[in-house]
Amino acid sequence: MARYDDVHDESVRTLLEQATNEMRGGDPAAAVHTCCDAFGVLMKQYPDLFEENLPADEKVHHQQFPRFGARLVSVDGQPGFEFDRERFSIGEAFTYLDFTTDTALKHQA
Amino acid sequence: MKFGLFYELQLPRPLDQETWDPNAEKQLIEEMFEQVQLADRLGYDYVFFVEHHFLEEYAHSTAPEIMLAGLARTTKNIRLGHGVVQMPPQVNHPARVAERVSSLDLISGGRVEFGTGEGASDAELGGYNIDRTLKKSMWEEGTRECLRMMSETPYPGFDGEHFSMPERNVIPKPMQSPHPPVWVAASRRETTLLAARFGIGSMGFGFETPEETAVRVGEYYRLIREECFPIGKAINPGLFVLNQFMAAETDEEAVRRSADGPGFFSYSLGYYSTTRGTSRTASGERMIDEHHAGVTNIHRAFDELPQEQKDGRLQLSDAKLMTAEEISAGEPENEMAKALYRAARSGSAIGTTDTIRENIKRYEDAHTDIMVFNAQCGARKHEHIMEAIERFGKDVLPEFAERHETVHRPWRAQQLDGVPYEINSSI
């Protein structure tokens, strides 16, 4: 069973399923964008996630939203995403996917 | 559960002078050789060396392949691990990595463990002008192609995102076929899951608790069975955890001998993990001063910290080992801070051999494959490290080695039943 199956919220689960399918289809860049969409939904449901994951400095933060080419940013105080490039590796995309899935599972618990 | 030693080759500057004695680095290396040779005689399974660059005092293991080559010819059985090779091509071109790892495998009689990684702090990545946001992609591309170079004749060439090269036969080929067991440094939890998907071992550097380890083991082996698409030609299923280590006749003596080792380890790791000058207290006071290469005395800065700011100092000075529950109750949320906190406070492999046996049994119960000890850290004394290696090797290691064969191996076989890929693992 895929891990996203355990996510209760249908909108987040659907996006994570879509990202997984994009990975299986060999499109990690699309999966990264979809993971950002899913994390955006999560931030609406759990507003604290925005502040928790917005880097306050340049320190290495292993528990925050990844910064491997797609970055969580503040746009006039609201969450947004910036993409440094349009190509992503498999490993980068899985990092975004697993982080988002973990965040969803952790917060619903 | 198997056991290994882990070396950063830490060398704190003297407190009473500005730089090291001229022979300090040579002495550090000579002592390391004695420690690993003793571990080899006692039946320890692994030794791992980091590769870090420019991280004065924290890690003088900048050329692990040289240390491992020396050990290849002066030890008999212990497996020789890179923990890890930095794979961004600006640091190590994948062809050079393949050549070095294969050569080491040949001169060691097939004892290499090929740990791979991305590099960490800006202090070292910046030294090679590497964009930190690209390091994971560089690791993935470099590792995949390096494994092809070891196992394909000829290597057909590659035109990639981060390096390109024409068709060549990369020689020599390693003794272990198709290539040595592959690992990845997993500071992020997601990297452990990625390791499973890529069919490689996960080197856990986060000082995870036994309970966390149990969860990770379950997820890891499920992914190996269900969602694995190997990055190499053979898979190496396995997880290791890193633990602070000091054994002595009494718990109090072990804590005393442990000295500032874990505290300095944590402080200096945090020092380099923080972009200079950006870490501040709530009142805006700078916590870590700007680093001046070749000048800053990190050891002195650590020593001059107020007692309450020295990670683990209060517990160490009180000779009080914290229970897992106490550690868990007080730990910070941030993962890096959490790792540092645990590194300084966890006494799970610090104490008498009875204490250590009881504590690490919980990791064995969680089906951990390998526990790697950070024995050489801070300003610990060589003779204390030697005694600790000997005490554990004689009093504790044999019973774990026996259970590894009778309990853990059958459990692993069950976990890997039906996995369709070739397995090359020393576990």
Coordinates of C-alpha atoms in Angstrom, one line a residue:
Chain A
M1 CA 0.0 0.0 0.0
A2 CA 1.4 3.4 -0.9
R3 CA 1.9 5.8 2.0
Y4 CA -0.5 8.4 0.7
D5 CA -3.3 6.0 1.1
D6 CA -3.2 6.7 4.9
V7 CA -3.8 10.5 4.4
H8 CA -7.4 11.2 5.5
D9 CA -7.9 14.5 3.6
E10 CA -9.1 13.7 0.2
S11 CA -7.7 16.8 -1.6
V12 CA -4.2 16.2 -0.2
R13 CA -4.4 12.5 -0.8
T14 CA -5.5 13.0 -4.4
L15 CA -2.6 15.4 -5.0
L16 CA -0.1 13.0 -3.4
E17 CA -1.5 10.1 -5.6
Q18 CA -1.1 12.4 -8.6
A19 CA 2.5 13.1 -7.6
T20 CA 3.2 9.4 -7.2
N21 CA 1.8 8.7 -10.6
E22 CA 3.9 11.5 -12.1
M23 CA 7.0 9.9 -10.5
R24 CA 6.0 6.5 -11.9
G25 CA 5.5 8.2 -15.3
G26 CA 9.0 9.5 -15.2
D27 CA 8.2 13.2 -14.7
P28 CA 9.8 14.3 -11.4
A29 CA 9.5 18.0 -12.2
A30 CA 5.7 17.6 -12.4
A31 CA 5.7 15.7 -9.2
V32 CA 7.6 18.5 -7.4
H33 CA 5.0 21.0 -8.5
T34 CA 2.2 18.8 -7.4
C35 CA 3.9 18.3 -4.0
C36 CA 4.1 22.0 -3.6
D37 CA 0.4 22.2 -4.4
A38 CA -0.3 19.6 -1.8
F39 CA 1.9 21.4 0.8
G40 CA 0.0 24.6 0.0
V41 CA -3.3 22.8 0.9
L42 CA -1.7 21.6 4.1
M43 CA -0.7 25.1 5.0
K44 CA -4.2 26.3 4.6
Q45 CA -5.4 23.5 6.9
Y46 CA -2.6 24.0 9.4
P47 CA -1.4 27.6 9.3
D48 CA 1.5 27.1 11.7
L49 CA 3.2 25.0 9.0
F50 CA 4.0 28.2 7.1
E51 CA 6.0 29.7 9.8
E52 CA 7.6 26.4 10.8
N53 CA 8.8 25.8 7.3
L54 CA 9.8 29.3 6.2
P55 CA 13.5 29.5 6.6
A56 CA 14.4 32.4 9.0
D57 CA 18.1 32.2 8.1
E58 CA 20.5 30.2 6.0
K59 CA 21.1 27.5 8.5
V60 CA 20.8 23.9 7.5
H61 CA 17.3 22.7 8.5
H62 CA 16.7 19.1 8.0
Q63 CA 13.2 19.1 9.2
Q64 CA 11.9 22.0 7.1
F65 CA 10.4 22.0 3.6
P66 CA 13.2 21.0 1.3
R67 CA 15.2 23.6 -0.6
F68 CA 16.4 21.6 -3.6
G69 CA 15.2 23.9 -6.4
A70 CA 11.7 24.6 -5.2
R71 CA 11.4 27.0 -2.2
L72 CA 8.7 28.0 0.2
V73 CA 8.7 31.8 0.3
S74 CA 6.6 34.6 1.8
V75 CA 4.7 36.8 -0.7
D76 CA 3.3 39.7 1.2
G77 CA 3.1 37.5 4.3
Q78 CA 1.3 34.7 2.4
P79 CA 2.9 31.4 1.5
G80 CA 4.1 30.9 -2.0
F81 CA 6.6 28.8 -3.9
E82 CA 9.5 29.8 -6.1
F83 CA 11.1 27.4 -8.6
D84 CA 14.8 27.9 -9.3
R85 CA 14.7 25.5 -12.3
E86 CA 12.3 23.3 -14.2
R87 CA 14.3 20.1 -14.1
F88 CA 14.4 17.9 -11.0
S89 CA 16.1 14.6 -10.2
I90 CA 14.3 11.5 -9.0
G91 CA 15.9 11.9 -5.6
E92 CA 14.9 15.5 -5.3
A93 CA 11.3 14.8 -6.2
F94 CA 11.0 11.9 -3.8
T95 CA 12.4 14.1 -1.1
Y96 CA 9.5 16.6 -1.7
L97 CA 7.0 13.8 -1.9
D98 CA 8.0 12.0 1.3
F99 CA 8.3 15.3 3.2
T100 CA 4.8 16.3 2.2
T101 CA 3.4 12.9 2.9
D102 CA 5.0 12.8 6.3
T103 CA 3.8 16.2 7.1
A104 CA 0.2 15.2 6.2
L105 CA 0.4 12.0 8.3
K106 CA 2.0 13.7 11.2
H107 CA -0.6 16.5 11.4
Q108 CA -3.7 14.4 11.0
A109 CA -2.4 12.2 13.9
Chain B
M1 CA 23.6 -6.3 15.1
K2 CA 27.1 -5.6 13.8
F3 CA 29.5 -2.9 15.1
G4 CA 31.9 -0.4 13.7
L5 CA 34.0 2.6 14.5
F6 CA 33.4 6.0 13.0
Y7 CA 36.1 8.7 12.4
E8 CA 35.9 12.4 11.7
L9 CA 39.5 12.7 12.9
Q10 CA 38.6 15.5 15.3
L11 CA 41.4 17.7 16.4
P12 CA 40.4 20.5 18.8
R13 CA 43.0 23.3 18.9
P14 CA 44.9 23.6 22.2
L15 CA 43.2 26.0 24.6
D16 CA 46.5 27.7 25.6
Q17 CA 47.9 28.4 22.2
E18 CA 46.7 29.6 18.8
T19 CA 47.4 26.5 16.7
W20 CA 48.3 22.9 16.9
D21 CA 51.6 21.4 17.7
P22 CA 53.5 20.5 14.5
N23 CA 53.1 16.8 15.1
A24 CA 49.5 16.8 16.2
E25 CA 47.9 15.6 13.0
K26 CA 50.4 12.9 12.5
Q27 CA 49.9 11.7 16.1
L28 CA 46.1 11.7 15.6
I29 CA 46.5 9.5 12.5
E30 CA 49.0 7.1 14.2
E31 CA 46.6 6.7 17.2
M32 CA 43.7 6.1 14.8
F33 CA 45.7 3.3 13.2
E34 CA 46.3 1.6 16.6
Q35 CA 42.6 1.9 17.5
V36 CA 41.4 0.4 14.2
Q37 CA 44.0 -2.4 14.3
L38 CA 42.8 -3.3 17.8
A39 CA 39.2 -3.3 16.7
D40 CA 40.1 -5.5 13.8
R41 CA 41.8 -8.0 16.2
L42 CA 38.7 -8.0 18.5
G43 CA 36.2 -8.7 15.7
Y44 CA 34.6 -5.3 15.1
D45 CA 33.0 -5.5 11.7
Y46 CA 33.4 -2.0 10.2
V47 CA 35.3 1.2 10.2
F48 CA 33.9 4.3 8.5
F49 CA 35.7 7.5 7.6
V50 CA 34.0 10.8 6.7
E51 CA 35.1 13.0 3.9
H52 CA 34.8 16.7 4.9
H53 CA 36.7 19.6 3.7
F54 CA 37.9 22.8 5.4
L55 CA 36.2 22.0 8.7
E56 CA 39.1 22.7 11.0
E57 CA 39.0 20.9 14.3
Y58 CA 35.7 19.2 13.5
A59 CA 36.9 16.8 10.8
H60 CA 40.5 16.4 9.6
S61 CA 39.5 13.3 7.6
T62 CA 39.7 15.0 4.3
A63 CA 41.3 12.1 2.3
P64 CA 39.6 9.0 3.7
E65 CA 40.8 6.9 0.8
I66 CA 44.4 7.3 2.0
M67 CA 43.5 6.3 5.6
L68 CA 41.5 3.3 4.3
A69 CA 44.4 2.3 2.0
G70 CA 46.7 2.3 4.9
L71 CA 44.3 0.2 6.9
A72 CA 43.8 -2.2 4.0
R73 CA 47.3 -3.4 4.4
T74 CA 47.5 -3.4 8.2
T75 CA 44.2 -5.0 9.1
K76 CA 42.8 -8.4 8.1
N77 CA 39.0 -8.6 8.4
I78 CA 37.5 -5.3 9.3
R79 CA 35.5 -3.8 6.5
L80 CA 36.7 -0.4 5.2
G81 CA 33.9 2.1 4.8
H82 CA 33.7 5.5 3.2
G83 CA 31.3 7.4 5.4
V84 CA 31.0 9.0 2.9
V85 CA 32.6 10.0 -0.5
Q86 CA 31.3 13.4 -1.5
M87 CA 29.8 12.9 -5.0
P88 CA 29.4 16.4 -6.4
P89 CA 31.8 16.3 -9.4
Q90 CA 33.5 19.5 -8.4
V91 CA 34.8 17.7 -5.3
N92 CA 35.2 14.2 -6.8
H93 CA 34.8 13.4 -10.5
P94 CA 32.8 10.1 -10.7
A95 CA 35.5 8.4 -12.7
R96 CA 38.1 9.2 -10.1
V97 CA 35.8 7.9 -7.4
A98 CA 35.3 4.7 -9.4
E99 CA 39.1 4.3 -9.8
R100 CA 39.9 4.9 -6.2
V101 CA 37.1 2.7 -4.7
S102 CA 37.9 -0.1 -7.1
S103 CA 41.6 0.1 -6.3
L104 CA 40.9 0.1 -2.6
D105 CA 38.7 -2.9 -3.0
L106 CA 41.5 -4.8 -4.8
I107 CA 44.2 -4.0 -2.2
S108 CA 41.9 -4.8 0.7
G109 CA 40.7 -8.1 -0.7
G110 CA 37.1 -6.9 -1.3
R111 CA 36.5 -5.2 2.0
V112 CA 35.1 -1.9 0.8
E113 CA 31.8 -0.3 1.8
F114 CA 31.0 2.5 -0.6
G115 CA 29.3 5.3 1.3
T116 CA 28.1 8.2 -0.8
G117 CA 26.9 11.7 0.1
E118 CA 26.3 15.3 -0.9
G119 CA 28.5 17.3 1.4
A120 CA 26.9 19.5 4.0
S121 CA 27.7 22.9 5.2
D122 CA 28.4 26.0 3.2
A123 CA 31.9 26.0 4.7
E124 CA 32.8 23.0 2.6
L125 CA 30.4 23.2 -0.4
G126 CA 31.3 26.9 -0.8
G127 CA 34.9 26.0 -0.9
Y128 CA 34.2 24.2 -4.2
N129 CA 31.7 26.7 -5.4
I130 CA 28.9 24.2 -5.2
D131 CA 25.3 25.5 -5.2
R132 CA 23.7 23.8 -2.1
T133 CA 20.3 23.5 -3.9
L134 CA 21.9 21.2 -6.5
K135 CA 23.8 18.9 -4.2
K136 CA 21.2 16.2 -4.1
S137 CA 20.9 16.1 -7.9
M138 CA 24.7 16.0 -8.1
W139 CA 24.9 13.1 -5.7
E140 CA 22.3 11.1 -7.6
E141 CA 23.8 11.6 -11.0
G142 CA 27.4 11.0 -9.8
T143 CA 26.5 7.9 -7.8
R144 CA 24.5 6.3 -10.6
E145 CA 27.2 6.9 -13.2
C146 CA 30.1 5.9 -10.8
L147 CA 28.4 2.5 -10.3
R148 CA 28.1 2.1 -14.0
M149 CA 31.8 2.8 -14.5
M150 CA 32.7 0.1 -12.0
S151 CA 30.5 -2.5 -13.6
E152 CA 30.3 -1.8 -17.3
T153 CA 33.1 -2.5 -19.9
P154 CA 33.5 -0.1 -21.5
Y155 CA 31.6 2.7 -19.8
P156 CA 29.6 4.1 -22.8
G157 CA 30.0 7.8 -21.8
F158 CA 27.5 10.3 -20.4
D159 CA 26.2 13.7 -21.1
G160 CA 24.5 14.8 -17.9
E161 CA 23.3 17.8 -15.9
H162 CA 26.4 18.1 -13.8
F163 CA 29.2 16.3 -15.7
S164 CA 29.9 14.7 -19.0
M165 CA 32.6 12.4 -20.3
P166 CA 33.1 10.3 -23.5
E167 CA 33.3 6.5 -23.7
R168 CA 36.1 5.1 -21.7
N169 CA 36.9 1.8 -19.9
V170 CA 37.2 2.9 -16.3
I171 CA 39.8 0.6 -14.7
P172 CA 40.5 -1.2 -12.5
K173 CA 37.2 -3.0 -11.8
P174 CA 36.5 -3.8 -8.1
M175 CA 37.0 -7.2 -6.6
Q176 CA 33.4 -7.3 -5.3
S177 CA 31.0 -7.8 -8.2
P178 CA 29.2 -6.0 -9.6
H179 CA 30.4 -3.3 -7.2
P180 CA 30.9 -2.9 -3.4
P181 CA 27.9 -2.4 -1.1
V182 CA 26.6 1.1 -1.6
W183 CA 25.3 3.5 1.2
V184 CA 24.1 7.0 1.4
A185 CA 24.4 9.5 4.3
A186 CA 20.9 10.1 5.6
S187 CA 20.6 13.2 7.7
R188 CA 17.1 13.9 6.4
R189 CA 14.5 11.2 7.3
E190 CA 13.4 11.3 3.6
T191 CA 16.8 10.2 2.5
T192 CA 16.4 6.9 4.4
L193 CA 13.2 6.3 2.3
L194 CA 15.0 7.3 -0.8
A195 CA 17.8 4.9 0.1
A196 CA 15.3 2.1 0.2
R197 CA 13.8 3.1 -3.2
F198 CA 17.3 3.1 -4.7
G199 CA 18.3 -0.2 -3.0
I200 CA 21.2 1.2 -1.0
G201 CA 22.0 1.3 2.7
S202 CA 21.0 4.2 4.9
M203 CA 23.7 5.7 7.2
G204 CA 21.7 7.3 10.0
F205 CA 23.6 10.3 11.3
G206 CA 20.8 11.7 13.4
F207 CA 21.4 9.8 16.7
E208 CA 17.9 8.2 16.4
T209 CA 16.3 6.6 19.4
P210 CA 15.5 2.9 19.3
E211 CA 11.8 3.7 18.9
E212 CA 12.4 5.9 15.9
T213 CA 14.8 3.3 14.5
A214 CA 12.1 0.6 14.7
V215 CA 9.7 2.8 12.7
R216 CA 12.4 3.6 10.1
V217 CA 13.4 -0.1 9.8
G218 CA 9.8 -1.1 9.1
E219 CA 9.3 1.6 6.4
Y220 CA 12.7 0.9 4.9
Y221 CA 12.3 -2.8 4.4
R222 CA 8.7 -2.3 3.1
L223 CA 10.0 0.0 0.4
I224 CA 12.8 -2.4 -0.5
R225 CA 10.2 -5.1 -1.1
E226 CA 7.6 -3.0 -2.8
E227 CA 9.0 0.2 -4.4
C228 CA 12.7 -0.5 -5.1
F229 CA 14.3 0.5 -8.4
P230 CA 18.0 0.1 -7.8
I231 CA 20.5 2.9 -8.6
G232 CA 23.2 0.3 -9.0
K233 CA 23.6 -3.2 -10.3
A234 CA 23.1 -4.9 -6.9
I235 CA 21.2 -3.7 -3.8
N236 CA 22.6 -3.3 -0.3
P237 CA 19.7 -3.4 2.1
G238 CA 20.7 -2.1 5.5
L239 CA 20.5 0.7 8.1
F240 CA 23.1 1.8 10.5
V241 CA 22.9 4.2 13.4
L242 CA 25.6 6.3 14.9
N243 CA 26.1 6.4 18.6
Q244 CA 28.5 8.1 21.0
F245 CA 30.7 5.6 22.8
M246 CA 32.9 5.3 25.8
A247 CA 33.3 2.3 28.0
A248 CA 35.1 2.1 31.4
E249 CA 35.1 0.3 34.7
T250 CA 32.3 2.4 36.1
D251 CA 29.6 4.6 34.6
E252 CA 31.0 7.6 36.3
E253 CA 34.5 6.9 35.0
A254 CA 33.1 6.4 31.5
V255 CA 31.4 9.8 31.7
R256 CA 34.5 11.4 33.0
R257 CA 36.6 9.9 30.2
S258 CA 34.0 10.8 27.7
A259 CA 34.9 14.3 28.7
D260 CA 33.8 17.0 26.3
G261 CA 33.9 14.6 23.4
P262 CA 30.2 14.5 22.5
G263 CA 29.7 18.2 23.5
F264 CA 32.6 19.4 21.3
F265 CA 31.3 17.1 18.5
S266 CA 27.9 18.7 18.7
Y267 CA 29.2 22.3 19.1
S268 CA 31.6 22.1 16.2
L269 CA 29.1 20.4 14.0
G270 CA 26.6 23.1 14.8
Y271 CA 29.2 25.7 14.2
Y272 CA 29.8 24.6 10.7
S273 CA 26.2 23.9 10.0
T274 CA 25.4 27.5 10.7
T275 CA 26.2 30.1 8.0
R276 CA 28.6 32.4 9.8
G277 CA 27.0 35.0 11.8
T278 CA 23.4 34.2 11.2
S279 CA 22.6 32.3 14.4
R280 CA 21.4 34.6 17.0
T281 CA 19.7 34.4 20.4
A282 CA 16.1 35.7 20.9
S283 CA 17.6 39.1 22.0
G284 CA 19.6 39.3 18.7
E285 CA 23.0 38.5 20.2
R286 CA 25.2 36.6 17.8
M287 CA 25.7 33.0 19.1
I288 CA 28.6 32.0 16.9
D289 CA 31.2 34.5 15.7
E290 CA 32.3 34.7 12.1
H291 CA 34.8 32.0 11.2
H292 CA 38.3 33.1 10.2
A293 CA 40.0 30.2 8.4
G294 CA 43.2 29.1 10.0
V295 CA 42.7 31.4 13.0
T296 CA 39.4 30.8 14.8
N297 CA 39.9 28.5 17.9
I298 CA 36.6 26.7 18.0
H299 CA 37.7 24.6 20.9
R300 CA 38.3 27.7 23.0
A301 CA 35.0 29.2 22.0
F302 CA 33.4 26.0 23.1
D303 CA 35.3 26.0 26.4
E304 CA 34.4 29.6 27.1
L305 CA 30.7 29.0 26.7
P306 CA 28.6 29.5 29.8
Q307 CA 28.2 26.1 31.4
E308 CA 24.5 25.9 30.6
Q309 CA 25.2 26.4 26.9
K310 CA 27.6 23.6 26.6
D311 CA 25.6 20.7 25.3
G312 CA 25.6 17.9 27.7
R313 CA 28.0 19.6 30.1
L314 CA 25.6 19.8 33.0
Q315 CA 24.7 16.1 32.6
L316 CA 28.3 15.1 32.1
S317 CA 29.6 17.1 35.1
D318 CA 26.9 15.6 37.3
A319 CA 28.0 12.1 36.0
K320 CA 24.4 11.5 35.3
L321 CA 23.3 9.5 32.2
M322 CA 19.9 10.5 31.0
T323 CA 17.3 7.9 30.3
A324 CA 15.7 7.8 26.9
E325 CA 12.6 9.2 28.4
E326 CA 14.4 12.2 29.9
I327 CA 16.2 12.8 26.6
S328 CA 12.9 12.6 24.7
A329 CA 11.1 14.9 27.1
G330 CA 13.6 17.8 26.7
E331 CA 14.6 17.7 23.1
P332 CA 14.1 20.5 20.7
E333 CA 11.8 20.4 17.7
N334 CA 14.2 21.3 15.0
E335 CA 15.9 18.2 13.6
M336 CA 19.4 19.5 13.5
A337 CA 19.1 20.9 17.0
K338 CA 17.6 17.5 18.0
A339 CA 20.5 15.6 16.6
L340 CA 23.0 17.8 18.4
Y341 CA 21.0 17.5 21.6
R342 CA 21.0 13.8 21.5
A343 CA 24.6 13.6 20.5
A344 CA 25.6 15.4 23.6
R345 CA 23.2 13.9 26.0
S346 CA 22.5 10.3 25.0
G347 CA 24.5 7.9 27.2
S348 CA 23.3 4.8 25.4
A349 CA 26.8 3.6 24.6
I350 CA 28.6 5.4 27.4
G351 CA 29.2 3.6 30.6
T352 CA 30.2 0.2 31.9
T353 CA 29.9 -2.7 29.4
D354 CA 26.8 -3.8 31.4
T355 CA 25.2 -0.4 31.0
I356 CA 26.0 -0.3 27.3
R357 CA 24.8 -3.9 26.7
E358 CA 21.5 -3.1 28.3
N359 CA 21.0 0.1 26.4
I360 CA 22.0 -1.0 22.9
K361 CA 19.9 -4.1 23.2
R362 CA 17.0 -1.9 22.4
Y363 CA 18.5 -1.1 19.0
E364 CA 19.0 -4.8 18.4
D365 CA 15.4 -5.4 19.3
A366 CA 14.5 -2.7 16.7
H367 CA 16.3 -4.8 14.1
T368 CA 19.1 -2.3 13.5
D369 CA 21.6 -3.8 11.2
I370 CA 24.8 -2.0 12.3
M371 CA 25.7 0.3 15.2
V372 CA 28.7 2.6 14.5
F373 CA 30.5 4.1 17.5
N374 CA 31.9 7.6 17.5
A375 CA 34.8 7.0 19.9
Q376 CA 37.4 9.5 18.7
C377 CA 35.9 12.9 19.3
G378 CA 36.8 16.1 21.1
A379 CA 39.9 15.9 23.2
R380 CA 39.4 12.4 24.4
K381 CA 42.6 10.5 25.3
H382 CA 43.9 7.8 23.1
E383 CA 44.5 5.3 25.9
H384 CA 40.9 5.7 27.1
I385 CA 39.6 5.1 23.5
M386 CA 41.8 2.0 23.3
E387 CA 40.5 0.7 26.6
A388 CA 36.9 1.3 25.6
I389 CA 37.3 -0.5 22.3
E390 CA 38.9 -3.5 24.2
R391 CA 36.3 -3.6 26.9
F392 CA 33.4 -3.6 24.5
G393 CA 35.1 -6.0 22.1
K394 CA 35.7 -8.6 24.8
D395 CA 32.7 -8.2 27.0
V396 CA 29.8 -7.3 24.7
L397 CA 30.5 -7.8 21.0
P398 CA 30.6 -11.6 20.9
E399 CA 27.1 -12.2 22.2
F400 CA 25.7 -9.6 19.7
A401 CA 27.7 -11.3 16.9
E402 CA 26.2 -14.6 17.8
R403 CA 22.6 -13.3 17.8
H404 CA 23.4 -11.5 14.5
E405 CA 23.8 -15.0 13.0
T406 CA 21.1 -16.8 14.8
V407 CA 18.3 -14.1 15.0
H408 CA 19.0 -11.1 12.8
R409 CA 20.1 -12.9 9.6
P410 CA 17.0 -15.1 9.5
W411 CA 14.8 -12.0 10.1
R412 CA 16.6 -10.2 7.3
A413 CA 16.1 -13.1 5.0
Q414 CA 12.4 -13.0 5.7
Q415 CA 12.3 -9.3 5.0
L416 CA 14.1 -9.7 1.7
D417 CA 12.2 -12.8 0.6
G418 CA 11.0 -12.3 -3.0
V419 CA 13.1 -9.2 -3.7
P420 CA 14.1 -9.8 -7.3
Y421 CA 17.4 -8.0 -7.3
E422 CA 21.0 -9.2 -6.8
I423 CA 22.1 -8.5 -3.3
N424 CA 25.7 -7.5 -2.4
S425 CA 25.7 -6.8 1.3
S426 CA 28.1 -7.6 4.2
I427 CA 25.3 -7.6 6.7

